[in-house]
Coordinates of C-alpha atoms and ligand atoms in Angstrom, one line a residue:
M277 CA 20.1 3.7 -19.7
L278 CA 22.9 1.9 -17.8
V279 CA 26.0 3.8 -17.8
S280 CA 29.0 2.5 -20.0
I281 CA 32.7 3.3 -19.5
F282 CA 33.1 3.9 -23.2
N283 CA 29.8 5.7 -23.8
D284 CA 29.6 7.9 -20.8
V285 CA 33.0 8.1 -19.0
I286 CA 36.0 7.7 -21.4
G287 CA 35.1 9.2 -24.6
P288 CA 33.8 10.4 -26.8
V289 CA 36.8 11.1 -29.0
M290 CA 36.1 14.6 -30.3
R291 CA 37.1 18.0 -31.3
G292 CA 35.9 21.1 -29.5
P293 CA 36.1 22.8 -26.2
S294 CA 33.3 21.3 -24.4
S295 CA 31.8 17.8 -24.6
S296 CA 28.3 18.9 -23.1
H297 CA 28.2 21.5 -25.7
C298 CA 29.9 20.1 -28.9
A299 CA 29.8 16.2 -28.7
A300 CA 26.2 16.2 -27.2
A301 CA 25.0 18.8 -29.6
L302 CA 26.6 16.9 -32.5
R303 CA 24.7 13.6 -31.5
I304 CA 21.5 15.6 -31.3
G305 CA 22.0 17.0 -34.6
R306 CA 22.7 13.6 -36.0
L307 CA 19.3 12.2 -34.7
A308 CA 17.5 15.3 -36.0
R309 CA 19.1 14.8 -39.6
D310 CA 17.9 11.1 -39.5
L311 CA 14.4 12.5 -38.5
M312 CA 14.3 14.4 -41.7
D313 CA 15.8 11.7 -43.7
G314 CA 19.1 14.2 -44.5
S315 CA 16.9 16.6 -46.1
F316 CA 15.8 20.0 -44.8
T317 CA 15.5 23.7 -45.7
D318 CA 15.0 25.4 -42.3
V319 CA 16.4 24.9 -38.9
L320 CA 15.0 26.7 -35.8
V321 CA 17.0 26.2 -32.6
E322 CA 15.5 27.6 -29.5
F323 CA 17.0 27.9 -25.9
D324 CA 15.3 28.6 -22.6
R325 CA 16.4 32.2 -21.3
N326 CA 17.2 30.7 -17.8
G327 CA 19.3 27.7 -19.2
S328 CA 22.9 27.8 -19.7
L329 CA 23.0 27.7 -23.5
P330 CA 21.7 31.4 -24.7
T331 CA 25.3 32.6 -23.3
T332 CA 27.5 29.6 -24.2
H333 CA 26.1 28.1 -27.3
D334 CA 28.4 29.8 -29.6
T335 CA 31.7 30.1 -27.9
Q336 CA 31.5 26.7 -26.3
G337 CA 30.8 24.9 -29.5
S338 CA 27.2 23.9 -29.4
D339 CA 26.6 25.5 -32.8
M340 CA 29.7 23.7 -34.1
G341 CA 28.7 20.5 -32.9
L342 CA 24.9 20.7 -33.7
F343 CA 25.3 22.1 -37.2
G344 CA 28.1 19.2 -37.7
G345 CA 25.8 16.8 -36.5
L346 CA 23.0 18.1 -38.9
M347 CA 25.6 17.8 -41.7
G348 CA 26.0 14.1 -40.7
W349 CA 29.6 14.5 -39.6
D350 CA 31.4 12.5 -36.9
A351 CA 32.6 14.4 -33.5
A352 CA 36.2 14.1 -34.6
D353 CA 35.8 15.6 -38.2
A354 CA 38.4 18.2 -39.0
R355 CA 35.7 20.2 -40.8
L356 CA 33.9 20.8 -37.4
P357 CA 34.9 24.5 -36.8
G358 CA 33.3 25.4 -40.2
S359 CA 30.0 23.4 -39.8
P360 CA 27.6 26.6 -39.4
Q361 CA 28.8 27.9 -42.8
A362 CA 28.9 24.6 -44.3
L363 CA 25.3 23.9 -43.4
R364 CA 24.3 27.4 -44.7
D365 CA 26.4 26.7 -48.0
T366 CA 23.9 23.8 -48.4
G367 CA 21.1 26.3 -48.6
V368 CA 19.6 25.4 -45.0
R369 CA 18.4 28.6 -43.2
I370 CA 19.4 28.6 -39.6
A371 CA 17.6 30.8 -36.8
I372 CA 18.7 30.7 -33.2
E373 CA 16.4 32.1 -30.8
T374 CA 16.0 32.6 -27.1
V375 CA 12.7 32.1 -25.6
D376 CA 10.7 31.5 -22.1
A377 CA 10.2 27.8 -22.3
G378 CA 10.6 26.9 -18.6
D379 CA 12.9 24.1 -19.5
P380 CA 14.0 22.3 -16.0
H381 CA 17.4 21.2 -17.5
P382 CA 19.7 23.9 -18.3
N383 CA 21.2 22.5 -21.5
T384 CA 17.9 22.0 -23.4
Y385 CA 17.9 22.0 -27.2
R386 CA 14.7 22.7 -28.8
L387 CA 14.7 22.0 -32.5
T388 CA 12.1 22.6 -35.4
L389 CA 13.2 21.3 -38.7
R390 CA 11.3 22.0 -42.0
S391 CA 11.5 20.7 -45.6
E392 CA 9.0 21.3 -48.5
R393 CA 7.4 18.1 -47.4
E394 CA 7.3 17.9 -43.8
T395 CA 8.0 19.7 -40.3
H396 CA 9.3 17.9 -37.1
T397 CA 10.1 19.1 -33.6
L398 CA 12.7 17.5 -31.4
H399 CA 13.8 18.5 -27.9
A400 CA 17.1 17.0 -26.2
I401 CA 19.0 17.6 -23.2
S402 CA 22.9 17.5 -22.8
T403 CA 23.4 15.5 -19.8
G404 CA 27.3 15.9 -19.4
G405 CA 30.5 14.3 -21.1
G406 CA 28.9 14.2 -24.3
M407 CA 25.8 12.3 -23.4
M408 CA 22.3 13.4 -24.5
E409 CA 18.8 12.2 -24.3
V410 CA 16.0 13.0 -26.6
I411 CA 13.0 13.8 -24.5
D412 CA 10.4 15.0 -26.8
L413 CA 9.8 14.2 -30.5
D414 CA 6.8 15.9 -32.4
G415 CA 5.1 16.5 -29.2
F416 CA 5.5 12.8 -28.0
A417 CA 7.2 12.3 -24.6
V418 CA 10.2 10.0 -25.5
S419 CA 13.6 8.8 -24.1
M420 CA 16.1 8.2 -26.7
F421 CA 19.9 7.9 -25.7
G422 CA 21.1 7.1 -29.2
D423 CA 22.2 3.7 -28.0
C424 CA 20.1 1.6 -30.6
H425 CA 18.5 1.6 -33.9
E426 CA 15.1 3.4 -33.6
T427 CA 12.4 2.7 -36.1
L428 CA 9.5 5.3 -35.7
L429 CA 6.0 4.6 -37.0
W430 CA 3.4 7.3 -37.2
T431 CA 0.1 5.5 -37.1
D432 CA -3.5 6.3 -38.1
G433 CA -4.9 5.3 -34.8
R434 CA -4.1 1.7 -34.9
G435 CA -1.1 1.9 -32.7
R436 CA -2.3 -0.7 -30.4
E437 CA -2.7 -3.4 -33.0
L438 CA 0.7 -2.3 -34.6
V439 CA 2.5 -3.0 -31.3
A440 CA 0.6 -6.3 -30.9
A441 CA 1.6 -7.4 -34.5
L442 CA 5.2 -6.3 -34.0
S443 CA 5.5 -8.1 -30.8
H444 CA 4.8 -11.3 -32.6
I445 CA 7.2 -10.9 -35.5
I446 CA 10.3 -9.2 -34.4
A447 CA 12.8 -9.5 -31.4
A448 CA 12.9 -5.9 -30.4
D449 CA 14.5 -4.4 -27.1
E450 CA 11.4 -2.2 -26.7
I451 CA 8.1 -1.5 -28.6
L452 CA 6.6 1.5 -27.2
L453 CA 3.3 3.2 -28.0
H454 CA 3.4 7.0 -27.5
E455 CA 0.3 9.1 -27.5
A456 CA -0.5 12.8 -27.6
D457 CA -3.2 15.0 -28.8
G458 CA -4.9 12.1 -30.4
R459 CA -1.9 11.2 -32.3
Q460 CA 0.1 8.0 -32.0
L461 CA 3.6 6.8 -32.6
V462 CA 5.3 3.5 -32.1
E463 CA 8.8 3.4 -31.4
V464 CA 10.9 0.3 -31.8
K465 CA 14.2 0.0 -30.2
A466 CA 16.4 -2.9 -31.6
A467 CA 19.8 -4.0 -32.6
A468 CA 18.7 -3.3 -36.2
Y469 CA 16.1 -1.3 -38.1
L470 CA 12.8 -3.0 -39.0
G471 CA 13.4 -4.6 -42.4
D472 CA 11.6 -3.5 -45.5
E473 CA 9.5 -7.0 -45.6
V474 CA 8.3 -6.4 -41.9
L475 CA 7.3 -2.7 -42.8
A476 CA 5.7 -3.7 -46.0
G477 CA 3.4 -6.1 -44.1
L478 CA 2.2 -3.5 -41.4
S479 CA -1.3 -1.6 -41.9
G480 CA -2.1 1.6 -40.3
V481 CA 1.3 3.1 -40.7
L482 CA 1.5 6.8 -42.0
S483 CA 5.1 7.3 -42.3
I484 CA 8.3 5.8 -41.1
K485 CA 11.7 7.3 -39.9
K486 CA 14.8 5.6 -38.7
L487 CA 17.2 7.2 -36.3
G488 CA 20.6 5.7 -36.2
P489 CA 22.8 4.7 -32.9
V490 CA 25.3 7.7 -32.2
L491 CA 26.9 6.0 -29.1
P492 CA 29.9 3.5 -29.3
V493 CA 28.3 0.9 -27.1
M494 CA 24.8 -0.3 -27.9
S495 CA 22.1 -1.2 -25.3
G496 CA 19.9 -4.3 -25.5
K497 CA 17.4 -6.5 -24.1
G498 CA 18.4 -8.4 -20.8
I499 CA 21.6 -6.2 -20.4
S500 CA 22.5 -5.8 -16.9
V501 CA 25.5 -4.8 -14.9
P502 CA 27.1 -6.4 -11.8
F503 CA 27.1 -3.1 -9.7
G504 CA 26.2 0.5 -10.0
S505 CA 27.8 1.9 -6.9
C506 CA 31.2 1.7 -5.0
A507 CA 29.4 0.0 -2.2
A508 CA 27.7 -2.7 -4.3
M509 CA 31.2 -3.2 -6.1
L510 CA 32.9 -3.8 -2.8
E511 CA 29.9 -6.4 -1.7
H512 CA 30.4 -8.0 -5.0
D513 CA 34.1 -8.3 -4.5
A514 CA 33.5 -10.0 -1.1
G515 CA 36.9 -9.1 0.2
R516 CA 38.8 -10.7 -2.7
G517 CA 40.7 -7.7 -3.5
T518 CA 40.2 -8.0 -7.2
P519 CA 42.1 -5.2 -8.9
L520 CA 39.8 -2.3 -9.8
W521 CA 40.8 -2.4 -13.6
Q522 CA 39.8 -6.2 -13.5
L523 CA 36.5 -5.1 -11.8
A524 CA 36.1 -2.3 -14.4
V525 CA 36.5 -4.9 -17.4
A526 CA 33.9 -7.3 -15.9
Y527 CA 31.5 -4.3 -15.7
E528 CA 32.2 -3.2 -19.3
M529 CA 31.9 -6.8 -20.7
A530 CA 28.6 -7.2 -19.1
R531 CA 27.5 -3.7 -20.0
G532 CA 28.3 -3.6 -23.6
A533 CA 28.1 -7.5 -24.3
L534 CA 32.0 -7.3 -25.0
G535 CA 34.8 -9.8 -24.5
E536 CA 37.8 -9.0 -22.3
A537 CA 40.3 -8.6 -25.0
E538 CA 37.8 -6.1 -26.8
V539 CA 37.3 -4.0 -23.9
I540 CA 41.0 -3.8 -23.4
A541 CA 41.8 -3.2 -26.8
K542 CA 39.2 -0.5 -27.0
M543 CA 40.8 1.4 -24.3
T544 CA 44.4 0.9 -25.7
D545 CA 43.2 2.6 -29.0
I546 CA 42.2 5.5 -26.8
V547 CA 45.6 5.7 -25.0
R548 CA 47.1 5.8 -28.6
I549 CA 44.9 8.7 -29.5
V550 CA 45.8 10.7 -26.2
R551 CA 49.4 10.1 -26.9
R552 CA 49.2 11.4 -30.4
S553 CA 47.3 14.5 -29.0
I554 CA 50.0 15.0 -26.2
A555 CA 52.8 15.0 -28.8
E556 CA 50.7 17.3 -31.1
G557 CA 50.2 19.7 -28.4
I558 CA 54.0 19.8 -27.2
A559 CA 55.0 20.5 -30.7
G560 CA 52.9 23.4 -30.9
T561 CA 49.0 24.1 -31.9
Q562 CA 47.7 27.2 -33.8
Y563 CA 44.1 28.5 -33.4
D564 CA 43.1 32.1 -33.5
D565 CA 40.1 32.1 -31.3
R566 CA 41.5 31.2 -28.0
V567 CA 42.8 32.9 -24.9
L568 CA 46.1 31.2 -24.4
G569 CA 48.6 30.5 -27.1
H570 CA 51.3 27.7 -27.3
Q571 CA 52.7 27.4 -23.7
S572 CA 53.7 23.8 -23.2
G573 CA 56.6 23.7 -25.6
R574 CA 58.4 26.3 -23.3
F575 CA 57.5 24.2 -20.3
D576 CA 59.1 21.2 -21.9
E577 CA 62.0 23.0 -22.9
L578 CA 62.7 24.3 -19.4
M579 CA 61.8 20.8 -17.9
R580 CA 64.5 19.1 -20.1
A581 CA 66.9 21.7 -19.3
G582 CA 66.4 21.0 -15.4
R583 CA 65.3 24.8 -14.9
L584 CA 62.1 24.1 -13.2
L585 CA 61.5 23.4 -9.7
D586 CA 61.9 19.7 -9.0
G587 CA 58.5 18.2 -9.2
G588 CA 59.6 14.8 -10.1
A589 CA 56.9 12.9 -12.1
L590 CA 54.5 15.8 -11.4
N591 CA 56.3 18.1 -13.8
R592 CA 55.7 15.8 -16.9
I593 CA 52.2 15.4 -15.8
I594 CA 51.8 19.1 -15.8
L595 CA 53.4 19.2 -19.3
Y596 CA 51.1 16.6 -20.6
V597 CA 47.8 18.3 -19.1
T598 CA 48.9 21.5 -20.6
A599 CA 49.6 19.9 -24.0
L600 CA 46.2 18.1 -24.1
M601 CA 44.4 21.4 -23.1
E602 CA 46.2 23.4 -26.0
V603 CA 45.0 20.6 -28.4
K604 CA 41.5 20.9 -27.2
S605 CA 41.5 24.6 -27.6
S606 CA 42.8 24.4 -31.0
M607 CA 40.1 22.2 -32.0
G608 CA 42.4 19.2 -32.3
V609 CA 41.4 15.7 -31.3
I610 CA 40.9 14.8 -27.7
V611 CA 39.4 12.4 -25.7
A612 CA 36.3 13.6 -23.2
A613 CA 37.6 11.9 -20.0
P614 CA 35.2 12.4 -18.6
T615 CA 34.6 15.8 -20.3
A616 CA 36.2 17.9 -22.9
G617 CA 36.7 20.7 -20.4
A618 CA 38.4 18.3 -18.2
C619 CA 39.9 16.1 -20.9
A620 CA 43.5 16.6 -19.7
A621 CA 43.7 15.7 -15.9
L622 CA 43.1 12.1 -16.1
P623 CA 44.7 10.9 -19.4
G624 CA 47.8 13.3 -18.8
A625 CA 48.3 12.0 -15.3
V626 CA 48.1 8.3 -16.6
V627 CA 50.3 8.7 -19.7
A628 CA 53.0 10.9 -17.8
M629 CA 53.2 8.6 -14.8
A630 CA 53.2 5.3 -16.8
E631 CA 55.9 6.8 -18.9
A632 CA 57.8 7.7 -16.0
M633 CA 57.5 4.2 -14.6
G634 CA 58.4 2.6 -17.9
L635 CA 55.0 1.1 -18.1
D636 CA 53.4 0.1 -21.6
E637 CA 50.2 1.1 -23.2
E638 CA 48.2 -1.9 -21.8
A639 CA 49.0 -0.8 -18.3
M640 CA 47.8 2.7 -19.3
A641 CA 44.7 1.2 -20.7
K642 CA 44.0 -0.8 -17.4
A643 CA 44.6 2.3 -15.3
L644 CA 42.0 4.1 -17.5
L645 CA 39.7 1.4 -17.1
A646 CA 40.0 1.4 -13.5
S647 CA 39.2 5.2 -13.5
G648 CA 36.4 4.5 -15.7
L649 CA 34.6 2.4 -13.1
I650 CA 34.9 5.3 -10.7
G651 CA 33.4 7.4 -13.5
V652 CA 30.5 5.0 -13.6
F653 CA 29.7 5.4 -9.9
I654 CA 29.7 9.1 -10.5
A655 CA 27.7 8.9 -13.7
T656 CA 25.1 6.5 -12.3
R657 CA 24.5 8.4 -9.3
W658 CA 25.1 12.1 -10.6
T659 CA 26.4 13.8 -13.6
F660 CA 29.7 15.2 -15.3
A661 CA 27.8 18.4 -16.5
A662 CA 29.3 21.6 -15.1
E663 CA 26.0 23.5 -16.1
V664 CA 24.2 21.1 -13.2
G665 CA 27.2 20.6 -10.7
G666 CA 29.8 23.2 -11.6
C667 CA 33.4 22.3 -11.9
Q668 CA 33.5 19.7 -9.1
A669 CA 31.1 17.7 -11.5
E670 CA 34.1 17.9 -14.2
G671 CA 37.2 18.6 -12.5
G672 CA 36.3 17.0 -9.3
S673 CA 35.3 13.7 -11.2
A674 CA 38.4 13.9 -13.2
S675 CA 40.7 14.1 -10.1
S676 CA 38.9 11.3 -8.4
M677 CA 39.0 9.1 -11.5
A678 CA 42.7 10.1 -12.0
A679 CA 43.6 9.2 -8.3
A680 CA 42.2 5.6 -8.8
A681 CA 44.2 5.3 -12.0
L682 CA 47.5 6.3 -10.5
V683 CA 46.8 3.9 -7.6
T684 CA 46.4 1.2 -10.1
L685 CA 49.6 2.0 -12.0
A686 CA 51.4 1.6 -8.7
G687 CA 49.8 -1.9 -8.3
G688 CA 47.8 -0.8 -5.1
T689 CA 44.9 -2.7 -3.7
L690 CA 41.3 -2.3 -4.5
T691 CA 40.8 -0.5 -1.2
Q692 CA 43.8 1.9 -1.8
A693 CA 42.0 2.7 -5.4
V694 CA 38.7 3.5 -3.9
A695 CA 40.3 5.5 -1.0
A696 CA 42.3 7.5 -3.5
A697 CA 39.4 8.3 -5.4
S698 CA 37.3 9.4 -2.4
M699 CA 40.1 11.7 -0.8
A700 CA 40.6 13.2 -4.2
F701 CA 36.9 14.1 -4.8
Q702 CA 36.5 15.4 -1.2
S703 CA 39.1 18.0 -1.9
M704 CA 37.3 19.2 -5.1
L705 CA 33.9 19.9 -3.5
G706 CA 32.3 23.2 -4.1
L707 CA 34.5 23.8 -7.2
I708 CA 32.7 26.5 -9.4
C709 CA 32.6 26.6 -13.2
D710 CA 33.5 30.2 -14.3
P711 CA 35.5 30.0 -17.8
V712 CA 36.8 33.3 -18.9
A713 CA 35.4 34.6 -22.2
N714 CA 33.6 31.4 -22.6
R715 CA 36.7 29.6 -24.1
V716 CA 37.1 26.8 -21.4
E717 CA 40.8 27.7 -21.2
V718 CA 41.0 30.0 -18.1
P719 CA 40.7 28.9 -15.3
C720 CA 40.2 25.3 -16.9
L721 CA 43.8 24.7 -17.6
G722 CA 44.8 25.4 -13.9
K723 CA 41.9 23.4 -12.8
N724 CA 42.9 20.4 -14.9
V725 CA 46.4 20.7 -13.5
M726 CA 45.2 21.0 -9.9
A727 CA 43.0 17.8 -10.5
A728 CA 45.8 15.8 -11.6
S729 CA 48.3 17.2 -8.9
N730 CA 45.6 16.5 -6.4
A731 CA 45.1 12.9 -7.8
L732 CA 48.9 12.4 -7.3
A733 CA 48.9 13.4 -3.9
C734 CA 45.9 11.3 -3.0
A735 CA 47.1 8.2 -4.8
N736 CA 50.3 8.4 -2.8
M737 CA 48.4 9.0 0.5
A738 CA 46.3 6.1 -0.2
L739 CA 49.1 3.9 -1.1
A740 CA 50.6 5.0 2.3
G741 CA 47.4 3.8 4.0
F742 CA 45.6 7.2 4.6
D743 CA 42.2 6.9 5.6
P744 CA 39.6 8.6 3.5
V745 CA 36.8 8.5 6.3
I746 CA 34.0 9.2 4.0
P747 CA 33.1 6.3 1.5
L748 CA 33.1 7.4 -2.1
D749 CA 29.6 6.9 -2.8
E750 CA 28.8 9.4 0.1
V751 CA 31.3 11.8 -1.2
I752 CA 29.6 11.7 -4.7
E753 CA 26.2 12.2 -3.1
T754 CA 27.6 15.2 -1.2
A755 CA 28.7 16.8 -4.5
K756 CA 25.2 16.3 -5.8
Q757 CA 23.9 18.2 -2.8
V758 CA 26.5 20.9 -2.7
A759 CA 25.6 21.4 -6.7
S760 CA 22.0 22.2 -5.7
Q761 CA 23.1 25.1 -3.3
M762 CA 25.5 26.5 -6.1
P763 CA 23.8 29.5 -7.8
R764 CA 23.2 29.1 -11.6
E765 CA 25.8 32.3 -12.1
V766 CA 28.7 29.6 -11.2
R767 CA 27.6 26.7 -13.1
C768 CA 29.1 27.3 -16.7
T769 CA 26.7 30.1 -17.6
N770 CA 29.5 33.0 -17.9
L771 CA 27.3 34.9 -15.5
G772 CA 29.7 34.7 -12.3
G773 CA 33.1 34.2 -10.8
L774 CA 36.2 34.9 -13.0
S775 CA 33.7 34.9 -16.1
I776 CA 32.7 38.6 -15.2
S777 CA 36.0 40.0 -14.0
P778 CA 36.8 43.1 -15.8
T779 CA 39.7 41.2 -17.6
A780 CA 37.5 38.5 -18.8
I781 CA 34.9 40.9 -20.1
A782 CA 37.4 42.9 -21.9
L783 CA 38.7 39.7 -23.4
E784 CA 35.6 38.3 -24.6
A785 CA 34.9 41.7 -26.3
T786 CA 38.3 41.2 -28.1
L787 CA 37.8 37.7 -29.1
A788 CA 34.2 38.6 -30.2
A789 CA 35.6 41.5 -32.5
R790 CA 38.0 39.2 -33.9
R791 CA 35.5 36.5 -34.6
A792 CA 33.3 38.9 -36.3
T793 CA 36.2 39.4 -39.1
S794 CA 37.1 35.7 -39.4
C795 CA 35.5 33.2 -41.5
G796 CA 34.3 31.3 -38.8
T797 CA 36.8 28.5 -38.8
G798 CA 39.0 30.2 -36.0
C799 CA 41.6 30.9 -38.7
A800 CA 41.1 34.6 -38.6
C801 CA 41.6 34.6 -42.4
G802 CA 39.1 37.4 -43.2
Ligands
SF4_2014 S1 35.8 25.6 -15.0 FE1 35.8 23.6 -14.9 S2 33.8 22.7 -15.4 FE2 34.1 24.9 -15.9 S3 34.5 24.9 -18.2 FE3 36.5 24.9 -17.1 S4 37.1 22.9 -16.7 FE4 34.9 22.8 -17.3

């Protein structure tokens, strides 16, 4: 699937500590719910022992997202923290097991859903930043991203005839025949489900399911993008020096079949969500099941009183980054940009700097679009998933994207924006992922602040004409290589780094005890 700024990079708008856990799991749950027509009595969730999920599914929000998705909820639904109990309250029995499945991807969900009438299995992977892919459905090898309407037809062996017939009567993006163990499944990917009239005219169909899209930007037949790497973008620009944000708009218009005004309006909406979250964070958030309390309010107070060291606009950036992280950890609404764990560095830096410069929301949106294109290059070549790439994939990407955004706010050139992105990413290579007590707060707050500070430094260096030496594409490729040399223990498994320091272990035990006496919504009311 082609990467989209709104699908893969800036978004989803969500609640929860981790997009690769909460938002991706929610999307998987939504598709699984559709597979059962919204009706089921039992859910078995299996995680591979050597993956990241056995140690993180509860505390990083996979359960919250998955069960919210199975309830049919949205990623920003205020009820999400209580989704496990809500699902149980509907009478559904939930079992979660660790198995030896040998799954190659660390974030693999194996679901078995049962009702009185039927049983289905669905295997999916969370690929980072809230994105997911269904890779197996009832034993058929599939590839579903939730970016179109899926009509699934189980057949009595007449799958080839069915595909031939459908090819003549409908305009689908793809009509695929899957075969396994003598069984057949026809998958129709299209802008809409197959209509009742078409379905009524088909023979050999045993059962039909309809899986709805879960991504904001749909895919379709014939969609192509003008470039997928930084080098290709510069070649496309051919020395004209088009601003990075304009190239981003051109990319997303092509990717999503959207108009220019629509692309800018969508990003402006995201800016407004981020600004609301910043205000909410500074005003004070409350949530019991977290490591850090409300700290941004005091920072704001001291900053306003002139009692902090003079950091210029950097202090406002630190304030906004902190506020956004506090909202995230209190299950408030944030924008994964590019992930929930690294949700604060980029938008915090952009909004704070734009405000300091007296710029409006459209300027902020354009800066975020510019950053989104850097994210497209990262996601096309690699990933934002910390389980795959460590914090360099989350915080490193965020810093690189933020650097390009800050150059854009300053009216810098395309060359400067790309140079800033390259320099910022270079400084973040090798960053491990080791959240304390599995809460995506410590050292994540500091890493977001560092990512934003590094972005500011690199943006100014680029504006002053500093030479990044290594092109951005090569830096991204290097991050990918470094990730393959990083042990599993420091890639978001809670098995290494600060995660296993004595204080972290003690904190985890304290939080676990508190959770055991709470109602499961984080309010500790029990
Ligand atoms: S250490 Fe970095 S990658 Fe890991 S959870 Fe924290 S912010 Fe995300």
